[in-house]
Backbone as JSON, one array per atom type, in Angstrom:
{
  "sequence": "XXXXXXXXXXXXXXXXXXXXXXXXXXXXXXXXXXXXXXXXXXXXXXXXXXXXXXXXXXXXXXXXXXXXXXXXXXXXXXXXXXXXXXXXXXXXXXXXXXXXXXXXXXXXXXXXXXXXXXXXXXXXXXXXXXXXXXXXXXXXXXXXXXXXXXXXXXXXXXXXXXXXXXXXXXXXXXXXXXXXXXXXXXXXXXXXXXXXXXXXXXXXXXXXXXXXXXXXXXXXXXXXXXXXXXXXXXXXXXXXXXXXXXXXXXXXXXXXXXXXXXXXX",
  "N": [[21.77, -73.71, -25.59], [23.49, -72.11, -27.13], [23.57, -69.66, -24.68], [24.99, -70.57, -22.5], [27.5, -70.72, -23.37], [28.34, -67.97, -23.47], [29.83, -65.46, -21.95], [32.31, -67.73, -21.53], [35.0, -67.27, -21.17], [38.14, -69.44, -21.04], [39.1, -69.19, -17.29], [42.17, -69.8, -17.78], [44.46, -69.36, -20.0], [45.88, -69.59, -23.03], [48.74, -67.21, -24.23], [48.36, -67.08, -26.78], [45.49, -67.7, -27.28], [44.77, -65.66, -26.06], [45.47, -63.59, -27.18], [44.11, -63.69, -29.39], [41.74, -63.76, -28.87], [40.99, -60.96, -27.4], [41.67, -59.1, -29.68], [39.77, -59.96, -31.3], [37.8, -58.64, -29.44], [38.18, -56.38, -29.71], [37.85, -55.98, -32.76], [35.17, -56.81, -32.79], [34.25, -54.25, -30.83], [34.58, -52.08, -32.72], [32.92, -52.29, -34.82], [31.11, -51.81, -33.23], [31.2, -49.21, -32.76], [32.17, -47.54, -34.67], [32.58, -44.92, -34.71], [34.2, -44.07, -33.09], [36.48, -41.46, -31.15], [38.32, -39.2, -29.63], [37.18, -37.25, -26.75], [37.22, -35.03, -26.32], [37.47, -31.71, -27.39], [39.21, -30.09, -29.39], [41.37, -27.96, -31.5], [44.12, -28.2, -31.77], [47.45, -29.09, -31.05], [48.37, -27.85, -28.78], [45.6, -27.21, -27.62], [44.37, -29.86, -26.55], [46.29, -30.59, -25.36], [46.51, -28.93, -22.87], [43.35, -29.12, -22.54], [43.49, -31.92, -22.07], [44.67, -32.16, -19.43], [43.04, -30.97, -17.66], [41.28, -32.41, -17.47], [41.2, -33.92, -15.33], [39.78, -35.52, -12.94], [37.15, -34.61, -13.34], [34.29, -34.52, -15.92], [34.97, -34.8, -19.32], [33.07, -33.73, -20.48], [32.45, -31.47, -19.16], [34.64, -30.24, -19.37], [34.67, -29.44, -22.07], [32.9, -27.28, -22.25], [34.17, -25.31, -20.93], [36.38, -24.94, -21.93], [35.63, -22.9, -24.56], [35.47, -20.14, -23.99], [38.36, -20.17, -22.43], [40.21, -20.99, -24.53], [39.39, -18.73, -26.16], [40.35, -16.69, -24.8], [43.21, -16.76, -24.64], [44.66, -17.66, -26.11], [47.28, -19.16, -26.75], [50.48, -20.93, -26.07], [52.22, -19.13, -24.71], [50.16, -16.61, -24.07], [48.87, -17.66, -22.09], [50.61, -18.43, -20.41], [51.2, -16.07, -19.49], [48.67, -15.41, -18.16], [46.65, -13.77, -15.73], [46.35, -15.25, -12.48], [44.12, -15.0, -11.0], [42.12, -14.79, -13.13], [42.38, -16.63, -14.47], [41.4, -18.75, -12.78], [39.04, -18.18, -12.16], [37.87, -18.99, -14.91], [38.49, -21.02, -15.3], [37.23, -22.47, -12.54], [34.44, -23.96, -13.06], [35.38, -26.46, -13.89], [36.33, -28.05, -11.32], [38.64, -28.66, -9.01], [39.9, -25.9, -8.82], [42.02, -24.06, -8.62], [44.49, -25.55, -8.08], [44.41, -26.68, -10.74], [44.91, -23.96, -11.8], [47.21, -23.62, -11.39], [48.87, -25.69, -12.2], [48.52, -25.39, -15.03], [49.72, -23.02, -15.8], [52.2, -23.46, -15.14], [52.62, -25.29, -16.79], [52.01, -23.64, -19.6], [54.05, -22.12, -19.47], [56.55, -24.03, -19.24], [56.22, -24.43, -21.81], [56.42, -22.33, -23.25], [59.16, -21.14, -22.9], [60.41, -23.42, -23.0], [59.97, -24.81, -25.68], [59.46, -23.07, -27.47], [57.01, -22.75, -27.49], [55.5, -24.32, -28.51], [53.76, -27.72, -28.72], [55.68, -30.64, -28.23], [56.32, -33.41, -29.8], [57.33, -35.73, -28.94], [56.93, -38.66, -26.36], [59.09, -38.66, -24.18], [59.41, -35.84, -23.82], [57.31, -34.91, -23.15], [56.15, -36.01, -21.29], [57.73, -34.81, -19.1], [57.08, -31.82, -18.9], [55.4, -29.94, -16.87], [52.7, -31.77, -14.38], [51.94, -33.53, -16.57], [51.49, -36.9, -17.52], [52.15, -40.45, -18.25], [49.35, -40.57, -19.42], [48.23, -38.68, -19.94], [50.2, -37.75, -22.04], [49.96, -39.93, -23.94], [47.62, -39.56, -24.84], [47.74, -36.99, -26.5], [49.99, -37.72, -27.65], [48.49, -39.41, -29.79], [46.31, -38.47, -30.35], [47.08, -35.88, -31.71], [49.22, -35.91, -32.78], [49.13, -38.09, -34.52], [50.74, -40.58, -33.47], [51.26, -43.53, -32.03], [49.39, -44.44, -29.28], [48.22, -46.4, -25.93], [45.69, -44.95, -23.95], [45.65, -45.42, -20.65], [43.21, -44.67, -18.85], [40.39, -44.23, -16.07], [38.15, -45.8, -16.98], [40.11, -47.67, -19.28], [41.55, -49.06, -17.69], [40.09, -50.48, -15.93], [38.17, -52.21, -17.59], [40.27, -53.46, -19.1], [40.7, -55.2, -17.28], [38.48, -56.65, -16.76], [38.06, -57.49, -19.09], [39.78, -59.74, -19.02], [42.56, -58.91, -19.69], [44.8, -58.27, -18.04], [45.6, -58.08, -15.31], [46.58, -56.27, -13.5], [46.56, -53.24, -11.38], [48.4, -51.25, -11.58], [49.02, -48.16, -13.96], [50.67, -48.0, -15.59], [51.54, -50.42, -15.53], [49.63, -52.04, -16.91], [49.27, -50.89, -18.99], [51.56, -51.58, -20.27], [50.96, -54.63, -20.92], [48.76, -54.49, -22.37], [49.52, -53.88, -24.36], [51.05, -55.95, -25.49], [49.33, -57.6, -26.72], [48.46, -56.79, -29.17], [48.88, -54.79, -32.11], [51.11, -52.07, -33.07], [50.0, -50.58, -34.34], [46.98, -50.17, -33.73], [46.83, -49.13, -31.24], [45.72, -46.55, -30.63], [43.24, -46.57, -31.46], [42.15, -48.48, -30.23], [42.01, -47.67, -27.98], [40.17, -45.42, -27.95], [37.99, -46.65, -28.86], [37.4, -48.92, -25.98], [37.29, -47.32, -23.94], [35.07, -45.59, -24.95], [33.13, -47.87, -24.84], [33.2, -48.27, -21.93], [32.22, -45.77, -21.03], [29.66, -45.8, -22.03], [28.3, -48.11, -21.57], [29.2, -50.52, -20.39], [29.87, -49.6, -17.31], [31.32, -48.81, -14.29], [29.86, -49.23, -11.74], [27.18, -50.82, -12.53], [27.17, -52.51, -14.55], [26.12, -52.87, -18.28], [25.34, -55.55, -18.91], [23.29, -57.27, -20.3], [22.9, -56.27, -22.6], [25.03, -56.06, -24.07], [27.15, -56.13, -26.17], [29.72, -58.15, -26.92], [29.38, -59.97, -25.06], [29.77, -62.85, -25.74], [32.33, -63.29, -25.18], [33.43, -62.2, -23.39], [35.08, -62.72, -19.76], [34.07, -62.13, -17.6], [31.03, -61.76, -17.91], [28.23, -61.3, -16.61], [28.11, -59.8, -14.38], [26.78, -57.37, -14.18], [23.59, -56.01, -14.77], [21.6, -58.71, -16.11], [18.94, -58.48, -17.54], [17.66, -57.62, -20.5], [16.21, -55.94, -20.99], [15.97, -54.14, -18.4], [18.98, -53.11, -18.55], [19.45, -52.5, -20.76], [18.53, -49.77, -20.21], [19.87, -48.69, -19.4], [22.28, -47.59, -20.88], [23.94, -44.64, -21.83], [24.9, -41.79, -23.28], [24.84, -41.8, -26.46], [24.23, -44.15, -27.5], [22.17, -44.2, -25.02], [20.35, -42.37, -25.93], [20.61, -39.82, -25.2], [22.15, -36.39, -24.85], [26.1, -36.46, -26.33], [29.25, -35.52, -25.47], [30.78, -33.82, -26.32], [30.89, -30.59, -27.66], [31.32, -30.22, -30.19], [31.02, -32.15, -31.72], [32.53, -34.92, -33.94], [32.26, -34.98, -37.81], [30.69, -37.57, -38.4], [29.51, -38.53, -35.8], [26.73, -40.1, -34.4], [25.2, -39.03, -32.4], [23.96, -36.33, -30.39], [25.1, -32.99, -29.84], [26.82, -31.67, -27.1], [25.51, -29.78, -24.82], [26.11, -26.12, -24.14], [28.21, -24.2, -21.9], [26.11, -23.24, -18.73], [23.28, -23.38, -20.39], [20.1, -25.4, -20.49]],
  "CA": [[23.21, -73.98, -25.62], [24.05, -70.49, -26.94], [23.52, -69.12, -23.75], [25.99, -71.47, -21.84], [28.78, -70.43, -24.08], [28.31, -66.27, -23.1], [31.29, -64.88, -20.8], [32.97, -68.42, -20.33], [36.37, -67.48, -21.59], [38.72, -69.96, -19.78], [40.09, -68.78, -16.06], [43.63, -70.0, -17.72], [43.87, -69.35, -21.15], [47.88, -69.49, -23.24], [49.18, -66.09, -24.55], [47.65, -66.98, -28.31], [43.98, -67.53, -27.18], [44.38, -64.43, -25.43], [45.66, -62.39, -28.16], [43.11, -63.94, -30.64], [40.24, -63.18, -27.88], [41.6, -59.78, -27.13], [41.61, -58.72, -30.81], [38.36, -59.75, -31.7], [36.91, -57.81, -28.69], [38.09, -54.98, -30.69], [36.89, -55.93, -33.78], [33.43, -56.34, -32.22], [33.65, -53.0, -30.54], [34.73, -51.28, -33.79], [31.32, -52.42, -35.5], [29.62, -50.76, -32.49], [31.48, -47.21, -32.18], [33.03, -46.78, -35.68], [32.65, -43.54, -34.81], [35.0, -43.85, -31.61], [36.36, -40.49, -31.2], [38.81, -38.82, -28.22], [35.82, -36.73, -26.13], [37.77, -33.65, -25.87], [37.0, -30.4, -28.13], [40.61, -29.42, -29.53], [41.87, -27.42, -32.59], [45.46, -28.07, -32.25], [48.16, -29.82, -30.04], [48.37, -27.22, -27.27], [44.5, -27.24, -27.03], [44.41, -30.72, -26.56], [47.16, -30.71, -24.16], [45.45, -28.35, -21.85], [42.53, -29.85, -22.03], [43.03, -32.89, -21.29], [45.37, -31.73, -18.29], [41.71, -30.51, -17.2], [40.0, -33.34, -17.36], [41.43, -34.72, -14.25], [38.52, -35.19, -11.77], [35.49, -33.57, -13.81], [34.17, -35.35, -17.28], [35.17, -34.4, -20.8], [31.92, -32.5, -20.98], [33.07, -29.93, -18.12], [35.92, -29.35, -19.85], [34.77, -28.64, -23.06], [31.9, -26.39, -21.77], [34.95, -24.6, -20.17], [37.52, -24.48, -23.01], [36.09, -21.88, -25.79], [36.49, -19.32, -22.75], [39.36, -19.92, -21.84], [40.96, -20.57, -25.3], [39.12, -17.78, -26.51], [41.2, -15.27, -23.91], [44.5, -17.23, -23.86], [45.28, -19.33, -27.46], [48.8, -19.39, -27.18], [50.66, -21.24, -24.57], [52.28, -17.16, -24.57], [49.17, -16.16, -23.12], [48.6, -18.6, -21.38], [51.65, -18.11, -19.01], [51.06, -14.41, -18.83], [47.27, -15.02, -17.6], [46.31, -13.64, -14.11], [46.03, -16.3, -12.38], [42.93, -15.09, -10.37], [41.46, -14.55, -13.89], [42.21, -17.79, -14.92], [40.56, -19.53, -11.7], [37.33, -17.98, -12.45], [37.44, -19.57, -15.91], [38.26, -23.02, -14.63], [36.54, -23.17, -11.48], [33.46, -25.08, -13.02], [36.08, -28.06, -13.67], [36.32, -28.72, -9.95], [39.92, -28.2, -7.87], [40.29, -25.03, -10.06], [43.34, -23.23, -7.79], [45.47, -26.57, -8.54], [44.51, -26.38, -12.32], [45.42, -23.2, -12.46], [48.66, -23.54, -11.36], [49.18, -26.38, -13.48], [48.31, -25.06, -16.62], [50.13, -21.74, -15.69], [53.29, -23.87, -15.08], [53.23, -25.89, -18.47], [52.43, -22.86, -20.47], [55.64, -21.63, -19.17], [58.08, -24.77, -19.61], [55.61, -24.87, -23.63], [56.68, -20.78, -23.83], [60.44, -20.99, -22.48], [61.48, -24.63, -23.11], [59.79, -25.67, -26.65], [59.21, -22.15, -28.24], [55.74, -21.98, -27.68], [55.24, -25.56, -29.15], [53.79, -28.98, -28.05], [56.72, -31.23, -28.17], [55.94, -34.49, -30.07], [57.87, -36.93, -28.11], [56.91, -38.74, -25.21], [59.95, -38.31, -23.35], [59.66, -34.47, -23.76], [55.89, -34.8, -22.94], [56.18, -36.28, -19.68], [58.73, -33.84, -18.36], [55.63, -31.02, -18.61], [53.8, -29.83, -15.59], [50.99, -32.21, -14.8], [51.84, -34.58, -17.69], [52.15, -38.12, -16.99], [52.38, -41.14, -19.33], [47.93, -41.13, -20.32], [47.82, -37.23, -21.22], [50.98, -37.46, -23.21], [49.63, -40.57, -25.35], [45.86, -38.65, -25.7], [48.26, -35.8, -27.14], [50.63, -38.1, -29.03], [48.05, -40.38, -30.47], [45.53, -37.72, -31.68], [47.28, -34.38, -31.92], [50.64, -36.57, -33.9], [49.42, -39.84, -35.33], [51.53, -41.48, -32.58], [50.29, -44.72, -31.56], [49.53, -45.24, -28.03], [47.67, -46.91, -25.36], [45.54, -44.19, -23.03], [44.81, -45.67, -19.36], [42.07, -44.2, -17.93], [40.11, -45.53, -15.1], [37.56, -46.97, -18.07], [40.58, -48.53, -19.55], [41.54, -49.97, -16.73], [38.55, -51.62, -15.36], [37.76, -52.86, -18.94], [41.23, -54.77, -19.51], [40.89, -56.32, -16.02], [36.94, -57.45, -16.88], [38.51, -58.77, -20.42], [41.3, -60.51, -18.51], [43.43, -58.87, -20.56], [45.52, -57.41, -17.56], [45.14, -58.18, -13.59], [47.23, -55.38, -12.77], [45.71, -52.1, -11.1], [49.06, -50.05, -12.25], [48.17, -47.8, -15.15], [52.0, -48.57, -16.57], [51.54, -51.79, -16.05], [48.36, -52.19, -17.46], [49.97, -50.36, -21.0], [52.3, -53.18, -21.2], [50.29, -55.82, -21.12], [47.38, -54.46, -23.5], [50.15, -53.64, -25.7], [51.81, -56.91, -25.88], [48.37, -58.14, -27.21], [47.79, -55.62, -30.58], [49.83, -54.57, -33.1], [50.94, -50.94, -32.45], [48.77, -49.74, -35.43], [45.73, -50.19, -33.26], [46.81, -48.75, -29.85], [44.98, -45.31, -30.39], [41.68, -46.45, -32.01], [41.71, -49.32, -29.76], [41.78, -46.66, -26.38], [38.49, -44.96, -28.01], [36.72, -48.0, -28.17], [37.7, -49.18, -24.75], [36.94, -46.28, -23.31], [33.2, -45.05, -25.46], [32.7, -48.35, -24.13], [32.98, -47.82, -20.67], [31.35, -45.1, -20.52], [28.28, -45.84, -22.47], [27.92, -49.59, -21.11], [30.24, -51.07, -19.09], [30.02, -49.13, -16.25], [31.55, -49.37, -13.25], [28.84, -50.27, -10.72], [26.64, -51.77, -12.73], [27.46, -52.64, -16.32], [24.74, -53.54, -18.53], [25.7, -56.74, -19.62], [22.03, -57.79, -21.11], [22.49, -55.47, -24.02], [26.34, -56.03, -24.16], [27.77, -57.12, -28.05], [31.07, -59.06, -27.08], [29.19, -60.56, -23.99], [30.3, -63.65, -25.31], [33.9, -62.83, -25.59], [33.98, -61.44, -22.16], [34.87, -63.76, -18.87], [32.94, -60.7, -16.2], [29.68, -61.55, -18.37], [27.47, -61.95, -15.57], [28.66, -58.92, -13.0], [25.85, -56.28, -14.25], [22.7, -55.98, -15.16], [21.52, -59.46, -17.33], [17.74, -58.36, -18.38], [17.67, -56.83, -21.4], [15.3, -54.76, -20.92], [16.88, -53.19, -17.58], [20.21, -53.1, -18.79], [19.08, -50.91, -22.05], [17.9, -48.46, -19.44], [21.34, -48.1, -18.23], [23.46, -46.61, -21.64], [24.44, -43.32, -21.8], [25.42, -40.97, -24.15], [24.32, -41.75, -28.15], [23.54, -45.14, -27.25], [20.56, -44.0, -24.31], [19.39, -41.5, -27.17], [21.22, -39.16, -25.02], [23.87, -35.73, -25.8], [27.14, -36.78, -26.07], [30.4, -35.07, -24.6], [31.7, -32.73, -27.47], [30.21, -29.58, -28.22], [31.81, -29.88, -31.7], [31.49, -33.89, -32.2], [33.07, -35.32, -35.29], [31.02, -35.05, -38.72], [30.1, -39.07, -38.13], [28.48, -39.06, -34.71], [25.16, -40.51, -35.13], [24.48, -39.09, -31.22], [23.35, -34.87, -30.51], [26.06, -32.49, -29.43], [26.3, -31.62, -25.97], [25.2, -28.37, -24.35], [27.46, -24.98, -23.89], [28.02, -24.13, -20.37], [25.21, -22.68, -18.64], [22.37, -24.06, -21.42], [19.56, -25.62, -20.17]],
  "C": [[24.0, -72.7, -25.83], [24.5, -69.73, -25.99], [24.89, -69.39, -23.0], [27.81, -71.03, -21.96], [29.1, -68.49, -23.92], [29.03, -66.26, -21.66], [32.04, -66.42, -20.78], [34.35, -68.5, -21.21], [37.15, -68.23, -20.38], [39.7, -69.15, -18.98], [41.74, -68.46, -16.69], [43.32, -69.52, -19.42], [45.79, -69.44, -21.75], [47.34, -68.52, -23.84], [48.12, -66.08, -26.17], [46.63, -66.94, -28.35], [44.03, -65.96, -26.4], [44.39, -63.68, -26.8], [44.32, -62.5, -29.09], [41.53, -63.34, -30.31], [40.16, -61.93, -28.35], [41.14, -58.74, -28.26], [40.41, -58.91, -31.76], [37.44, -59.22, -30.82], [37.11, -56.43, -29.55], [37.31, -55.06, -31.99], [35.67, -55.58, -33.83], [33.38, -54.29, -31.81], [34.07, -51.53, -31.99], [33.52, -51.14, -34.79], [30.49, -51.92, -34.55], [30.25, -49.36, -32.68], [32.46, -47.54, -33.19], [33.14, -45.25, -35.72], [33.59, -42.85, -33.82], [35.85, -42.63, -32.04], [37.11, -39.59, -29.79], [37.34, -37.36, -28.06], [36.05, -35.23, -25.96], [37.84, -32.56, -26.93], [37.92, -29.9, -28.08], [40.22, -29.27, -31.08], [43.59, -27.77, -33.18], [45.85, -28.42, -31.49], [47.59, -28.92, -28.6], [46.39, -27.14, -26.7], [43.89, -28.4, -26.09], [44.8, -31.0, -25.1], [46.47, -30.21, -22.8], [44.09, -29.12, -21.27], [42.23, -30.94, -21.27], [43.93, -32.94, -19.38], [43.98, -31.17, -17.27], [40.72, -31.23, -16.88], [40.12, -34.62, -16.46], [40.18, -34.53, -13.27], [37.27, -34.47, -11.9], [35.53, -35.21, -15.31], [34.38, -34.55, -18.03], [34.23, -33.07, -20.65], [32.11, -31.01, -20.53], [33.59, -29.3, -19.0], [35.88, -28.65, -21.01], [33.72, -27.3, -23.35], [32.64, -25.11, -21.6], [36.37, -23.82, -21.21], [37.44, -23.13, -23.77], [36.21, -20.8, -24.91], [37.48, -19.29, -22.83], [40.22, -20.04, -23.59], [40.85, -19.36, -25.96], [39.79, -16.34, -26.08], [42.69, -15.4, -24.25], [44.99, -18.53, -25.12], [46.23, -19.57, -27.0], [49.47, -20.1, -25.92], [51.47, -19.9, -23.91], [51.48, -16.7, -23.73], [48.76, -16.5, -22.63], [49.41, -18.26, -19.82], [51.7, -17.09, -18.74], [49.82, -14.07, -18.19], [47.63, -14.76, -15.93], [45.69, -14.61, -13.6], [44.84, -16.35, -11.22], [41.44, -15.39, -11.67], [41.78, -15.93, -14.45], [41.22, -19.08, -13.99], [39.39, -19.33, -11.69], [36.82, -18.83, -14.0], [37.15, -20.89, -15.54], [37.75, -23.37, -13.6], [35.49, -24.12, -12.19], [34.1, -26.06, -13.42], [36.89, -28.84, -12.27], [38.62, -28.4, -9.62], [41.09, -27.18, -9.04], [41.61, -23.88, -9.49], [44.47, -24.18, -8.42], [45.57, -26.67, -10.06], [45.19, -25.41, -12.83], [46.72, -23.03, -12.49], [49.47, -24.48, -11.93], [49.38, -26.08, -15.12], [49.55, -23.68, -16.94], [51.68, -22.38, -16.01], [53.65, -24.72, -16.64], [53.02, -25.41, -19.59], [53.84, -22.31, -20.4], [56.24, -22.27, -19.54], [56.88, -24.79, -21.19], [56.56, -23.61, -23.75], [58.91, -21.03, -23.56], [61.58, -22.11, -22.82], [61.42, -25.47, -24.76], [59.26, -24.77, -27.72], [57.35, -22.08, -28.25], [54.67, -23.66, -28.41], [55.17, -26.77, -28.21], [54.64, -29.54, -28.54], [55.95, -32.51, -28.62], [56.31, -36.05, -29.66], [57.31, -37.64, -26.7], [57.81, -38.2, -24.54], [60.09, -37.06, -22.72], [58.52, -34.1, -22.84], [55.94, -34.83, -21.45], [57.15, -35.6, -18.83], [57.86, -32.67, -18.37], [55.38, -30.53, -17.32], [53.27, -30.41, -15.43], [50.53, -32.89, -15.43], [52.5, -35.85, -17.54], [51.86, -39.09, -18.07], [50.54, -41.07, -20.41], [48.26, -39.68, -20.58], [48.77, -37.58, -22.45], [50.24, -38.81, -24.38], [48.3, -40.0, -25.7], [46.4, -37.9, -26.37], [49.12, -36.82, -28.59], [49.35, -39.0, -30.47], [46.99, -39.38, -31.36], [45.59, -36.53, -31.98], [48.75, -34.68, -33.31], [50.29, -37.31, -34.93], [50.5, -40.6, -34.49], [50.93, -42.46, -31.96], [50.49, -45.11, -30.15], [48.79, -45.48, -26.67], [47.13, -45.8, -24.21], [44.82, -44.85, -21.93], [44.26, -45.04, -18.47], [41.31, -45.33, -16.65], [39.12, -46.47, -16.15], [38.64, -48.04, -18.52], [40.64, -49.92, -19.08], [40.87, -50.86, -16.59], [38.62, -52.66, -16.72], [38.6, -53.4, -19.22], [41.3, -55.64, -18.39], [39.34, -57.28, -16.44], [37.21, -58.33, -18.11], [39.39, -59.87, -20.03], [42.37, -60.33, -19.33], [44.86, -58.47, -19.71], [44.53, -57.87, -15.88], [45.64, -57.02, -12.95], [46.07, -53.7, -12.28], [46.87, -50.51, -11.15], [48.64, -49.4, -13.52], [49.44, -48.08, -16.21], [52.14, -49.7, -16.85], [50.24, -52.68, -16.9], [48.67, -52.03, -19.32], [50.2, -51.21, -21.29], [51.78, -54.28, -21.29], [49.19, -56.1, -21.82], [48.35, -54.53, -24.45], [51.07, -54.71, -26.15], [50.66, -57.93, -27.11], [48.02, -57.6, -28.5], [48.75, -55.28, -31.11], [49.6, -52.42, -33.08], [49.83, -50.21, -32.96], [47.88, -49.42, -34.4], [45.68, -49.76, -31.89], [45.61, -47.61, -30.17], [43.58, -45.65, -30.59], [40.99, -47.42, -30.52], [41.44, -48.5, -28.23], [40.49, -46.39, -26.42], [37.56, -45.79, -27.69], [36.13, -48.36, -26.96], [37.32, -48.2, -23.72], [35.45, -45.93, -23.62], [32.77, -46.31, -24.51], [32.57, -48.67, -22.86], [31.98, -47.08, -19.99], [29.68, -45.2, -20.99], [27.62, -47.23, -21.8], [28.85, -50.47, -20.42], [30.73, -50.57, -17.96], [30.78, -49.53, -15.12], [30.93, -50.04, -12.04], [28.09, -50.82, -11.11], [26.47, -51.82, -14.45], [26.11, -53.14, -17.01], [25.2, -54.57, -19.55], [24.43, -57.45, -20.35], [22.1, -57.77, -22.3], [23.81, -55.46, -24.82], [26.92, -57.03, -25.45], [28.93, -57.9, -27.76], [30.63, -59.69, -25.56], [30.06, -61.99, -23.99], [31.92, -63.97, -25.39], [34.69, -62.45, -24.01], [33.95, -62.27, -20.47], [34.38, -62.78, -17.61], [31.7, -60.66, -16.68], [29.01, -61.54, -16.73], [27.54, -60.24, -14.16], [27.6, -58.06, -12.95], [24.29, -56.93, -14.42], [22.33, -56.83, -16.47], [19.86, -58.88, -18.07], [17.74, -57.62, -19.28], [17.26, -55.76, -21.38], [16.14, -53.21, -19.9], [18.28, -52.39, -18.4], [19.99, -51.88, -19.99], [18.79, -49.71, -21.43], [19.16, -47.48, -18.68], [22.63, -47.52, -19.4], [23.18, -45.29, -21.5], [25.07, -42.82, -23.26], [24.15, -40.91, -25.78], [23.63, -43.31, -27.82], [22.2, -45.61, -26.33], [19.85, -43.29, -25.24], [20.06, -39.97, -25.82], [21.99, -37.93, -25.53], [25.04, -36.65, -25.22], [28.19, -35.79, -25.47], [30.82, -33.75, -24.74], [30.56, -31.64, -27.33], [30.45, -29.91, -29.76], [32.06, -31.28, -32.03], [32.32, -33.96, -33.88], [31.27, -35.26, -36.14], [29.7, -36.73, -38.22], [29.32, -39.66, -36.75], [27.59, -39.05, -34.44], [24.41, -39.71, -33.33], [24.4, -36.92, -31.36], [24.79, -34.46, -29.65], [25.61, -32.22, -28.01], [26.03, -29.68, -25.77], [25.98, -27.36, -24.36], [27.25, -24.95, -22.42], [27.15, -23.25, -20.09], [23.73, -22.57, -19.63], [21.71, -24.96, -20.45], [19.48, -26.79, -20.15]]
}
């Protein structure tokens, strides 16, 4: 009978069973990844910023392989906008369409150096006027460079509020508003990590491993991946395959191995 009752949240459901759902999918995934954690290897707003402006079209890991380089030449967003920008393209080429990066980064050290003294700007509003910065960098920046609470849609997100039915939409704005009508703001930022570790460690996109999956029965897409247990265990990633994880410099609390430097074996 147990069984029976795994993924079958109803098709229709009213606004209050959702929320109540919704909010105990988090719960659950907070007892798996209390350790949830943005993936990106920063010191300080503007590192952050950059970075994740970098981590368009490569993974986390690239980027942070790629960072102590480049912050190491170029802390300041100051020196940043005064880099040669052939000498900056050799840093960032191994994060893939590294001509376009560079002229990104080049351009929002400039409006950081000329328009905000040299300073990340803590506002959205300010944020998204940037170079290159559109509503998900600025909340990865506000939420864990401020304490600003707010919802980051990635393509993990994504996927993962459409498989909860928390969200049909395939906008990433419209997607915000409709996770965020469900949670109490407190919990936007933690609730991104989650949503996201879990993506990438088990809920994949082509083939999720739903066998091994803790809020299976919570979730109305049970069924889409991989049900054998066995298989399905064969398919996490990161800390959860016994895997490295992302960071070079993880948090004290992550029970998984740091990842490599660039060029490491």
């Amino acid at each position: 009978m147990a069984e029976s009752k795994v993924g079958k949240a109803p098709k229709t459901e009213s606004q209050v069973a959702k929320v109540r759902r919704a909010r105990r999918i988090n719960r659950e995934l907070a007892e798996v990844y209390p350790y949830a954690h943005p993936e990106l290897d920063f010191e300080n707003p503007f590192q952050l910023l950059i970075a994740t402006v970098l981590s368009a079209q490569t993974t986390d890991l690239r980027v942070n392989q790629t960072t102590p380089a480049l912050f190491a030449k170029y802390p300041t967003a100051a020196d940043m906008a005064a880099a040669d920008p052939a000498d900056l393209e050799q840093i960032l080429r191994p994060t893939g369409f590294f001509r376009a990066k560079t002229r990104s980064v080049l351009g929002l050290s400039a409006a950081l150096r000329d328009e905000f003294g040299g300073e990340v700007p803590g506002r959205l509003a300010d944020l998204v006027k940037l170079p290159g910065v559109g509503r998900k960098t600025a909340n990865v920046v506000l939420g864990n460079a401020f304490g600003v609470p707010g919802i980051t849609v990635d393509t993990h997100f994504g996927r993962l509020s459409r498989r909860f039915g928390w969200t049909t939409s395939q906008d990433p704005e419209e997607v915000e508003r409709d996770v965020a009508a469900l949670f109490p703001k407190s919990d936007w930022t933690m609730l991104s990590h989650r949503v996201v570790f879990h993506g990438r460690r088990m809920c994949h996109a082509r083939k999720p491993a739903c066998g091994v999956c803790p809020i299976a029965a919570l979730c109305p897409s049970y069924g889409e991946g991989e049900m054998d247990p066995d298989k399905a265990k064969k398919l996490l990633k990161y800390e959860k395959g016994g895997f490295p994880g992302q960071r070079l410099n993880p948090p004290p609390d992550y029970p998984g191995q740091p990842a490599p430097p660039l060029g490491a074996s």
